[in-house]
Structure formats: C-alpha cells, structure tokens
CSV table of N, CA, C and O in Angstrom, one decimal:
chain,number,residue,atom,x,y,z
A,1,UNK,N,-2.9,11.9,-6.9
A,1,UNK,CA,-2.8,10.6,-6.2
A,1,UNK,C,-3.9,10.1,-6.1
A,1,UNK,O,-4.8,10.4,-6.0
A,2,UNK,N,-3.9,8.6,-6.3
A,2,UNK,CA,-4.9,7.8,-6.9
A,2,UNK,C,-4.9,7.1,-5.6
A,2,UNK,O,-4.1,6.1,-5.1
A,3,UNK,N,-6.2,6.8,-4.8
A,3,UNK,CA,-6.3,6.2,-3.3
A,3,UNK,C,-6.9,5.0,-3.8
A,3,UNK,O,-8.0,5.1,-4.2
A,4,UNK,N,-6.6,3.8,-3.5
A,4,UNK,CA,-7.5,2.7,-3.7
A,4,UNK,C,-7.8,2.2,-1.9
A,4,UNK,O,-7.2,1.5,-1.7
A,5,UNK,N,-9.3,2.5,-1.8
A,5,UNK,CA,-9.2,2.5,-0.4
A,5,UNK,C,-9.3,1.0,0.3
A,5,UNK,O,-9.2,1.1,1.5
A,6,UNK,N,-9.5,0.2,-0.5
A,6,UNK,CA,-9.6,-1.3,-0.2
A,6,UNK,C,-8.3,-2.0,-0.3
A,6,UNK,O,-8.7,-3.2,-0.2
A,7,UNK,N,-7.4,-1.2,-0.1
A,7,UNK,CA,-6.1,-2.2,-0.1
A,7,UNK,C,-5.5,-1.8,0.9
A,7,UNK,O,-5.1,-1.0,1.4
A,8,UNK,N,-5.9,-2.6,1.9
A,8,UNK,CA,-5.6,-2.6,3.3
A,8,UNK,C,-4.5,-3.9,3.6
A,8,UNK,O,-4.8,-5.0,2.7
A,9,UNK,N,-4.4,-4.1,5.1
A,9,UNK,CA,-3.5,-5.0,5.4
A,9,UNK,C,-3.7,-5.6,6.7
A,9,UNK,O,-3.9,-4.9,7.5
A,10,UNK,N,-3.4,-6.9,7.1
A,10,UNK,CA,-3.6,-7.3,8.4
A,10,UNK,C,-2.4,-6.9,9.1
A,10,UNK,O,-1.4,-6.3,8.9
A,11,UNK,N,-2.6,-6.9,10.6
A,11,UNK,CA,-1.5,-6.3,11.2
A,11,UNK,C,-0.5,-7.1,11.2
A,11,UNK,O,-0.4,-8.3,11.4
A,12,UNK,N,0.7,-6.5,11.4
A,12,UNK,CA,2.0,-6.9,11.1
A,12,UNK,C,2.1,-7.9,10.0
A,12,UNK,O,2.9,-9.0,10.0
A,13,UNK,N,1.1,-7.8,8.7
A,13,UNK,CA,1.6,-8.5,7.9
A,13,UNK,C,1.5,-7.6,6.3
A,13,UNK,O,1.7,-6.2,6.5
A,14,UNK,N,2.0,-8.2,5.3
A,14,UNK,CA,2.2,-7.4,4.0
A,14,UNK,C,2.0,-8.0,2.9
A,14,UNK,O,2.0,-7.3,1.9
A,15,UNK,N,1.5,-9.3,3.5
A,15,UNK,CA,0.9,-9.9,2.1
A,15,UNK,C,-0.3,-9.1,1.5
A,15,UNK,O,-0.9,-8.7,2.0
A,16,UNK,N,-0.7,-9.5,0.0
A,16,UNK,CA,-1.6,-8.9,-0.6
A,16,UNK,C,-3.2,-9.9,-0.1
A,16,UNK,O,-3.0,-11.2,-0.2
A,17,UNK,N,-4.2,-9.0,0.3
A,17,UNK,CA,-5.0,-10.2,0.9
A,17,UNK,C,-6.3,-9.9,-0.5
A,17,UNK,O,-6.2,-9.1,-1.2
A,18,UNK,N,-6.8,-11.0,-0.3
A,18,UNK,CA,-7.8,-11.1,-1.6
A,18,UNK,C,-9.0,-10.4,-1.9
A,18,UNK,O,-8.9,-9.8,-3.1
A,19,UNK,N,-9.2,-9.4,-0.8
A,19,UNK,CA,-10.1,-8.4,-1.3
A,19,UNK,C,-9.7,-7.4,-1.8
A,19,UNK,O,-10.2,-6.5,-2.4
A,20,UNK,N,-8.0,-7.5,-2.1
A,20,UNK,CA,-7.4,-6.0,-2.6
A,20,UNK,C,-7.1,-6.3,-4.1
A,20,UNK,O,-7.0,-5.6,-4.9
A,21,UNK,N,-7.1,-7.7,-4.1
A,21,UNK,CA,-6.9,-8.2,-5.9
A,21,UNK,C,-7.8,-7.8,-6.9
A,21,UNK,O,-7.3,-7.4,-7.7
A,22,UNK,N,-9.1,-7.7,-6.5
A,22,UNK,CA,-9.8,-6.9,-7.6
A,22,UNK,C,-9.2,-5.3,-8.2
A,22,UNK,O,-9.4,-5.0,-9.3
A,23,UNK,N,-8.8,-4.5,-7.0
A,23,UNK,CA,-8.7,-3.1,-7.0
A,23,UNK,C,-7.4,-3.1,-7.8
A,23,UNK,O,-6.7,-2.4,-8.7
A,24,UNK,N,-6.1,-4.1,-7.6
A,24,UNK,CA,-4.9,-4.1,-7.8
A,24,UNK,C,-5.2,-4.6,-9.5
A,24,UNK,O,-4.3,-4.1,-10.2
A,25,UNK,N,-6.0,-5.4,-10.1
A,25,UNK,CA,-6.1,-6.0,-11.0
A,25,UNK,C,-6.7,-4.8,-11.9
A,25,UNK,O,-6.5,-4.6,-13.1
A,26,UNK,N,-7.9,-4.0,-11.4
A,26,UNK,CA,-8.0,-2.8,-12.3
A,26,UNK,C,-6.9,-1.6,-12.3
A,26,UNK,O,-7.1,-1.2,-13.5
A,27,UNK,N,-6.1,-1.7,-11.3
A,27,UNK,CA,-4.7,-0.4,-11.5
A,27,UNK,C,-4.2,-1.0,-12.7
A,27,UNK,O,-3.5,-0.5,-13.6
A,28,UNK,N,-4.2,-2.5,-12.6
A,28,UNK,CA,-2.8,-3.3,-13.7
A,28,UNK,C,-3.5,-3.1,-15.3
A,28,UNK,O,-3.1,-2.4,-16.4
A,29,UNK,N,-4.9,-3.1,-15.1
A,29,UNK,CA,-5.6,-3.0,-16.6
A,29,UNK,C,-5.2,-1.3,-16.7
A,29,UNK,O,-5.0,-0.9,-18.2
A,30,UNK,N,-4.9,-0.4,-15.6
A,30,UNK,CA,-5.0,0.9,-16.3
A,30,UNK,C,-3.6,1.4,-17.0
A,30,UNK,O,-3.3,1.7,-17.8
A,31,UNK,N,-2.5,0.4,-16.0
A,31,UNK,CA,-1.1,0.9,-16.4
A,31,UNK,C,-1.0,-0.3,-17.8
A,31,UNK,O,-0.1,0.5,-18.6
A,32,UNK,N,-1.4,-0.9,-18.3
A,32,UNK,CA,-1.7,-1.5,-19.3
A,32,UNK,C,-1.8,-1.1,-20.9
A,32,UNK,O,-1.3,-1.0,-21.7
A,33,UNK,N,-3.2,-0.3,-20.5
A,33,UNK,CA,-3.6,0.7,-21.4
A,33,UNK,C,-3.2,2.1,-21.6
A,33,UNK,O,-3.5,2.8,-22.5
A,34,UNK,N,-2.2,2.1,-20.7
A,34,UNK,CA,-1.6,3.6,-20.4
A,34,UNK,C,-0.1,3.1,-20.5
A,34,UNK,O,0.4,3.6,-19.1
A,35,UNK,N,0.5,2.6,-21.2
A,35,UNK,CA,1.9,2.0,-21.1
A,35,UNK,C,3.0,3.2,-20.7
A,35,UNK,O,4.4,3.1,-20.2
A,36,UNK,N,2.8,4.9,-20.9
A,36,UNK,CA,3.6,5.6,-20.6
A,36,UNK,C,3.8,6.4,-19.0
A,36,UNK,O,4.4,6.5,-18.5
A,37,UNK,N,2.7,5.5,-18.6
A,37,UNK,CA,2.3,6.0,-17.1
A,37,UNK,C,3.4,5.2,-15.9
A,37,UNK,O,3.5,3.9,-16.3
A,38,UNK,N,3.9,6.5,-15.3
A,38,UNK,CA,4.8,5.2,-14.3
A,38,UNK,C,4.2,5.6,-12.9
A,38,UNK,O,3.6,6.8,-12.7
A,39,UNK,N,3.9,5.1,-11.9
A,39,UNK,CA,3.7,5.3,-10.6
A,39,UNK,C,4.5,4.8,-9.6
A,39,UNK,O,5.5,4.1,-9.3
A,40,UNK,N,4.6,5.8,-8.3
A,40,UNK,CA,4.7,5.5,-7.1
A,40,UNK,C,3.8,4.5,-6.1
A,40,UNK,O,2.5,5.2,-6.0
A,41,UNK,N,3.9,3.9,-5.4
A,41,UNK,CA,3.2,3.2,-4.6
A,41,UNK,C,4.0,3.2,-2.9
A,41,UNK,O,5.0,2.9,-2.7
A,42,UNK,N,2.9,4.0,-2.6
A,42,UNK,CA,3.6,4.3,-1.0
A,42,UNK,C,2.6,3.8,0.3
A,42,UNK,O,1.1,3.4,0.2
A,43,UNK,N,3.3,2.7,0.9
A,43,UNK,CA,2.3,2.2,2.0
A,43,UNK,C,2.7,2.7,3.2
A,43,UNK,O,4.0,3.2,3.7
A,44,UNK,N,1.5,2.3,4.2
A,44,UNK,CA,2.0,2.8,5.5
A,44,UNK,C,1.5,1.9,6.5
A,44,UNK,O,0.8,0.5,6.1
A,45,UNK,N,1.8,2.1,8.0
A,45,UNK,CA,1.3,1.4,9.2
A,45,UNK,C,0.8,2.1,10.0
A,45,UNK,O,0.5,3.1,9.7
A,46,UNK,N,0.1,1.6,10.7
A,46,UNK,CA,-0.4,1.7,12.0
A,46,UNK,C,0.8,2.2,12.9
A,46,UNK,O,1.7,2.1,12.6
A,47,UNK,N,0.4,2.9,14.4
A,47,UNK,CA,1.0,3.5,14.9
A,47,UNK,C,2.1,2.3,16.2
A,47,UNK,O,3.0,2.4,16.5
A,48,UNK,N,1.4,1.0,16.2
A,48,UNK,CA,1.9,0.0,16.8
A,48,UNK,C,3.2,-0.4,16.5
A,48,UNK,O,3.6,-0.7,15.0
A,49,UNK,N,4.3,-0.4,17.3
A,49,UNK,CA,5.7,-1.1,16.8
A,49,UNK,C,6.5,0.1,17.0
A,49,UNK,O,5.9,1.3,16.8
A,50,UNK,N,8.0,-0.3,16.7
A,50,UNK,CA,8.8,0.8,16.7
A,50,UNK,C,8.6,1.7,15.1
A,50,UNK,O,8.2,1.0,14.2
A,51,UNK,N,9.4,2.9,15.4
A,51,UNK,CA,9.2,3.8,14.1
A,51,UNK,C,10.0,2.8,13.1
A,51,UNK,O,9.9,2.7,11.9
A,52,UNK,N,11.2,2.1,13.3
A,52,UNK,CA,12.0,1.7,12.5
A,52,UNK,C,11.4,0.1,12.1
A,52,UNK,O,11.4,-0.2,10.7
A,53,UNK,N,10.8,-0.5,12.8
A,53,UNK,CA,10.0,-1.9,12.2
A,53,UNK,C,8.9,-1.4,11.4
A,53,UNK,O,9.0,-2.1,10.5
A,54,UNK,N,8.2,-0.2,11.7
A,54,UNK,CA,7.1,0.2,10.8
A,54,UNK,C,7.6,0.5,9.4
A,54,UNK,O,7.1,0.6,8.6
A,55,UNK,N,9.0,1.5,9.7
A,55,UNK,CA,9.5,1.8,8.4
A,55,UNK,C,9.9,0.6,7.5
A,55,UNK,O,9.3,0.5,6.3
A,56,UNK,N,10.3,-0.5,7.8
A,56,UNK,CA,10.4,-1.8,7.0
A,56,UNK,C,9.3,-2.7,6.6
A,56,UNK,O,9.0,-2.9,5.7
A,57,UNK,N,8.1,-2.5,7.9
A,57,UNK,CA,6.9,-3.2,7.4
A,57,UNK,C,6.3,-2.4,6.2
A,57,UNK,O,6.3,-3.2,5.2
A,58,UNK,N,6.7,-1.0,6.3
A,58,UNK,CA,5.5,-0.5,4.9
A,58,UNK,C,6.5,-0.8,3.6
A,58,UNK,O,5.8,-0.7,2.8
A,59,UNK,N,7.6,-0.6,3.8
A,59,UNK,CA,8.1,-0.7,2.7
A,59,UNK,C,8.0,-2.3,2.1
A,59,UNK,O,8.0,-2.5,0.8
A,60,UNK,N,8.1,-3.8,2.9
A,60,UNK,CA,7.5,-4.7,2.3
A,60,UNK,C,6.5,-4.9,2.2
A,60,UNK,O,6.2,-5.4,0.7
A,61,UNK,N,5.3,-3.7,2.4
A,61,UNK,CA,3.7,-3.6,2.1
A,61,UNK,C,4.1,-3.0,0.6
A,61,UNK,O,3.3,-3.5,-0.6
A,62,UNK,N,4.8,-2.1,0.0
A,62,UNK,CA,4.3,-1.4,-0.9
A,62,UNK,C,5.1,-2.3,-2.1
A,62,UNK,O,4.7,-2.3,-3.3
A,63,UNK,N,6.3,-3.1,-1.8
A,63,UNK,CA,7.2,-3.9,-2.7
A,63,UNK,C,6.2,-5.4,-3.1
A,63,UNK,O,6.1,-5.4,-4.2
A,64,UNK,N,5.5,-5.6,-2.1
A,64,UNK,CA,4.7,-6.6,-2.5
A,64,UNK,C,3.8,-6.5,-3.4
A,64,UNK,O,3.0,-6.9,-4.1
A,65,UNK,N,2.9,-4.7,-3.5
A,65,UNK,CA,2.3,-4.5,-4.4
A,65,UNK,C,2.8,-4.1,-5.7
A,65,UNK,O,2.5,-4.7,-6.7
A,66,UNK,N,3.9,-3.7,-5.9
A,66,UNK,CA,4.9,-3.8,-6.8
A,66,UNK,C,5.3,-5.2,-7.6
A,66,UNK,O,4.7,-5.5,-8.6
A,67,UNK,N,5.5,-6.2,-6.7
A,67,UNK,CA,5.7,-7.8,-7.2
A,67,UNK,C,4.1,-8.1,-7.6
A,67,UNK,O,4.3,-8.9,-8.5
A,68,UNK,N,3.1,-7.6,-6.9
A,68,UNK,CA,2.0,-8.3,-7.5
A,68,UNK,C,1.8,-7.7,-9.1
A,68,UNK,O,1.4,-8.5,-9.9
A,69,UNK,N,2.1,-6.5,-9.3
A,69,UNK,CA,1.9,-5.6,-10.5
A,69,UNK,C,2.5,-6.1,-11.6
A,69,UNK,O,2.3,-6.1,-12.7
A,70,UNK,N,4.1,-6.5,-11.0
A,70,UNK,CA,5.0,-7.3,-12.2
A,70,UNK,C,4.6,-8.4,-12.7
A,70,UNK,O,4.5,-8.7,-13.9
A,71,UNK,N,3.7,-9.5,-11.5
A,71,UNK,CA,3.1,-10.4,-12.3
A,71,UNK,C,2.0,-10.2,-13.1
A,71,UNK,O,1.8,-11.6,-13.9
A,72,UNK,N,1.1,-9.2,-13.0
A,72,UNK,CA,0.6,-9.1,-14.0
A,72,UNK,C,1.0,-8.1,-15.4
A,72,UNK,O,0.2,-7.9,-16.0
A,73,UNK,N,2.1,-8.2,-15.7
A,73,UNK,CA,2.9,-7.9,-16.7
A,73,UNK,C,3.0,-6.6,-16.8
A,73,UNK,O,3.1,-5.9,-17.7
A,74,UNK,N,3.3,-5.7,-15.7
A,74,UNK,CA,4.0,-4.5,-15.6
A,74,UNK,C,5.0,-4.3,-15.8
A,74,UNK,O,5.7,-4.9,-14.4
A,75,UNK,N,5.8,-3.5,-16.2
A,75,UNK,CA,7.3,-3.7,-16.2
A,75,UNK,C,7.7,-2.6,-14.7
A,75,UNK,O,7.4,-2.1,-14.5
A,76,UNK,N,8.7,-3.7,-14.3
A,76,UNK,CA,9.2,-3.1,-13.0
A,76,UNK,C,9.7,-1.5,-13.4
A,76,UNK,O,9.8,-1.1,-12.2
A,77,UNK,N,10.0,-1.2,-14.4
A,77,UNK,CA,11.1,0.5,-14.3
A,77,UNK,C,9.7,1.0,-14.1
A,77,UNK,O,9.9,2.5,-13.7
A,78,UNK,N,8.5,0.7,-14.3
A,78,UNK,CA,7.4,1.6,-14.1
A,78,UNK,C,6.7,1.4,-12.9
A,78,UNK,O,5.8,2.6,-12.7
A,79,UNK,N,7.3,1.4,-11.8
A,79,UNK,CA,6.7,1.5,-10.4
A,79,UNK,C,8.0,1.7,-9.7
A,79,UNK,O,9.1,0.7,-9.4
A,80,UNK,N,7.2,2.4,-8.7
A,80,UNK,CA,8.3,2.9,-7.3
A,80,UNK,C,7.5,2.4,-6.0
A,80,UNK,O,6.7,3.0,-5.8
A,81,UNK,N,8.3,1.6,-5.4
A,81,UNK,CA,8.0,1.4,-4.0
A,81,UNK,C,8.6,2.1,-3.0
A,81,UNK,O,9.8,2.2,-3.1
A,82,UNK,N,7.7,2.8,-2.2
A,82,UNK,CA,8.5,3.7,-1.0
A,82,UNK,C,7.4,3.4,0.5
A,82,UNK,O,6.2,3.4,0.3
A,83,UNK,N,8.1,3.4,1.2
A,83,UNK,CA,7.4,3.0,2.8
A,83,UNK,C,7.4,4.1,3.2
A,83,UNK,O,8.2,4.7,3.7
A,84,UNK,N,6.3,4.5,4.2
A,84,UNK,CA,6.3,5.5,5.1
A,84,UNK,C,6.0,5.4,6.7
A,84,UNK,O,6.1,6.0,7.4
A,85,UNK,N,6.2,4.0,7.0
A,85,UNK,CA,6.2,3.5,8.0
A,85,UNK,C,4.6,4.5,9.0
A,85,UNK,O,3.7,4.3,8.0
A,86,UNK,N,4.6,4.9,10.2
A,86,UNK,CA,3.4,5.5,10.7
A,86,UNK,C,3.6,6.9,10.4
A,86,UNK,O,2.9,7.6,11.4
A,87,UNK,N,4.4,7.0,9.5
A,87,UNK,CA,4.5,9.3,9.8
A,87,UNK,C,3.7,9.6,8.7
A,87,UNK,O,3.4,10.8,9.1
A,88,UNK,N,2.6,9.2,8.2
A,88,UNK,CA,1.6,10.0,7.3
A,88,UNK,C,0.1,9.1,7.5
A,88,UNK,O,-0.5,8.6,6.5
A,89,UNK,N,-0.2,9.2,8.8
A,89,UNK,CA,-1.6,8.4,9.1
A,89,UNK,C,-2.7,9.1,8.4
A,89,UNK,O,-2.7,10.4,8.1
A,90,UNK,N,-3.4,8.3,7.6
A,90,UNK,CA,-4.9,8.5,7.4
A,90,UNK,C,-6.0,9.0,8.5
A,90,UNK,O,-6.4,10.2,8.2
A,91,UNK,N,-5.6,8.6,9.7
A,91,UNK,CA,-6.4,8.9,10.5
A,91,UNK,C,-5.5,9.3,11.8
A,91,UNK,O,-4.7,8.2,12.6
A,92,UNK,N,-5.9,10.1,12.5
A,92,UNK,CA,-4.8,11.0,14.0
A,92,UNK,C,-5.6,10.4,15.2
A,92,UNK,O,-6.9,10.8,15.1
A,93,UNK,N,-5.0,9.5,15.5
A,93,UNK,CA,-5.8,8.9,17.2
A,93,UNK,C,-4.6,8.5,18.0
A,93,UNK,O,-3.6,8.4,17.3
A,94,UNK,N,-4.6,8.8,19.3
A,94,UNK,CA,-3.9,8.8,19.9
A,94,UNK,C,-3.4,7.0,20.1
A,94,UNK,O,-4.6,6.1,20.2
A,95,UNK,N,-2.5,6.5,19.7
A,95,UNK,CA,-2.0,5.2,19.3
A,95,UNK,C,-2.7,4.1,20.5
A,95,UNK,O,-3.3,3.3,19.8
A,96,UNK,N,-2.3,4.3,21.3
A,96,UNK,CA,-2.9,3.2,22.3
A,96,UNK,C,-4.8,3.1,22.6
A,96,UNK,O,-5.3,2.1,23.0
A,97,UNK,N,-5.1,4.2,21.8
A,97,UNK,CA,-6.4,4.3,22.0
A,97,UNK,C,-7.6,4.4,20.7
A,97,UNK,O,-8.0,4.5,20.5
A,98,UNK,N,-6.6,3.9,19.5
A,98,UNK,CA,-7.1,3.8,18.4
A,98,UNK,C,-8.4,2.7,18.4
A,98,UNK,O,-7.7,1.7,18.9
A,99,UNK,N,-9.2,2.8,17.5
A,99,UNK,CA,-10.1,1.8,17.3
A,99,UNK,C,-9.7,0.9,16.2
A,99,UNK,O,-8.8,1.2,15.4
A,100,UNK,N,-10.0,-0.5,16.0
A,100,UNK,CA,-9.4,-1.6,15.3
A,100,UNK,C,-9.6,-0.7,13.5
A,100,UNK,O,-8.8,-1.2,12.6
A,101,UNK,N,-10.6,0.0,13.5
A,101,UNK,CA,-11.0,0.6,12.3
A,101,UNK,C,-10.2,1.8,12.2
A,101,UNK,O,-9.5,1.6,10.5
A,102,UNK,N,-9.8,2.4,12.8
A,102,UNK,CA,-8.6,3.5,13.0
A,102,UNK,C,-7.2,2.9,12.2
A,102,UNK,O,-6.5,3.2,11.6
A,103,UNK,N,-6.9,1.8,13.2
A,103,UNK,CA,-5.8,1.1,12.9
A,103,UNK,C,-5.8,0.7,11.8
A,103,UNK,O,-4.8,0.7,10.7
A,104,UNK,N,-6.7,-0.1,11.2
A,104,UNK,CA,-6.9,-0.2,9.6
A,104,UNK,C,-7.2,0.7,9.0
A,104,UNK,O,-6.3,0.5,7.6
A,105,UNK,N,-7.5,1.6,8.8
A,105,UNK,CA,-7.4,2.9,8.2
A,105,UNK,C,-6.1,3.0,7.5
A,105,UNK,O,-5.5,3.5,6.5
A,106,UNK,N,-5.0,3.1,8.8
A,106,UNK,CA,-3.6,3.8,8.7
A,106,UNK,C,-2.7,2.5,7.9
A,106,UNK,O,-1.8,2.7,7.4
A,107,UNK,N,-3.3,1.4,7.5
A,107,UNK,CA,-2.5,0.0,6.7
A,107,UNK,C,-3.1,0.1,5.8
A,107,UNK,O,-3.9,-0.4,5.3
A,108,UNK,N,-2.4,0.8,5.0
A,108,UNK,CA,-3.3,0.8,3.3
A,108,UNK,C,-1.9,1.4,2.6
A,108,UNK,O,-0.6,1.6,2.6
A,109,UNK,N,-2.1,1.6,1.2
A,109,UNK,CA,-1.3,1.6,0.0
A,109,UNK,C,-2.1,2.8,-0.8
A,109,UNK,O,-3.1,2.6,-1.0
A,110,UNK,N,-1.4,3.6,-0.8
A,110,UNK,CA,-1.7,4.8,-1.9
A,110,UNK,C,-1.0,4.8,-3.2
A,110,UNK,O,0.2,4.2,-3.4
A,111,UNK,N,-1.5,5.5,-4.4
A,111,UNK,CA,-0.9,5.4,-5.6
A,111,UNK,C,-0.6,7.0,-6.3
A,111,UNK,O,-1.6,7.3,-6.2
A,112,UNK,N,0.6,7.3,-6.8
A,112,UNK,CA,1.0,8.6,-7.1
A,112,UNK,C,1.4,8.3,-8.7
A,112,UNK,O,2.0,7.7,-8.8
A,113,UNK,N,0.6,9.1,-9.3
A,113,UNK,CA,1.2,8.9,-10.7
A,113,UNK,C,2.5,9.8,-11.0
A,113,UNK,O,2.3,11.1,-10.6
A,114,UNK,N,3.6,9.2,-11.3
A,114,UNK,CA,4.8,10.1,-11.6
A,114,UNK,C,5.3,10.7,-13.2
A,114,UNK,O,5.3,11.8,-12.9
A,115,UNK,N,4.9,10.0,-14.1
A,115,UNK,CA,5.0,10.4,-15.0
A,115,UNK,C,4.1,10.1,-16.2
A,115,UNK,O,3.2,8.7,-15.9
C-alpha cells in the first residue's frame, strides 16, 4: 500500500484540496511511467456522522481522486475507487473526544497497487 499522507479532506467535503495536488501529480507521473500498474484508491472518513453517510462520503472522496487522475490522462480502467467510511481509522480515538488532528488523520486516501 502506498500512503500519501498529505492527501486529506476538509470535514464533510470530498473535493481535492490544493495541498494534495503535488502528491497526486507525482502519483500520476508514476502511473504514466508505469502503464501496467493498476491501483485501488481507498478513502476514509472520521467517525462523525452516520455510518451510511460516511460510507457515501468516503466513496465520493475516492472517486474525486480517480477523477483527478483521469484528468491527468490516466486510463480509468487502471483506477478503482473504494470508500471505507469510518471503518478503518488511522487513529483510534473516542469519537466525540478526538482532537482535530486525529479527525484529520482519519480523513484520508490511501493507494494500493493491484497489478
């Protein structure tokens, strides 16, 4: 799994932040230089919100990264988006007692090479 730790999201949002674009551009470059690689983009939420809502939000986050990479000329069949909602936190904390940094750490996208 390739974790790009600076791919984060604002609360209740799925758009790509400007601080994420350098890392996504590097990922696009790796994919362009290695046309056989297929990846899975897994996105996550923090624990706030219902499980159903967080599942939908995380899927939108994963899809926003896929859409960004497609705009960088990466073939869509090489990219798989999956949302995990709040089910795989990077930081375990009691939900209403998490710090903003802990919430932020859980709102992320990770990348796994499939082929």
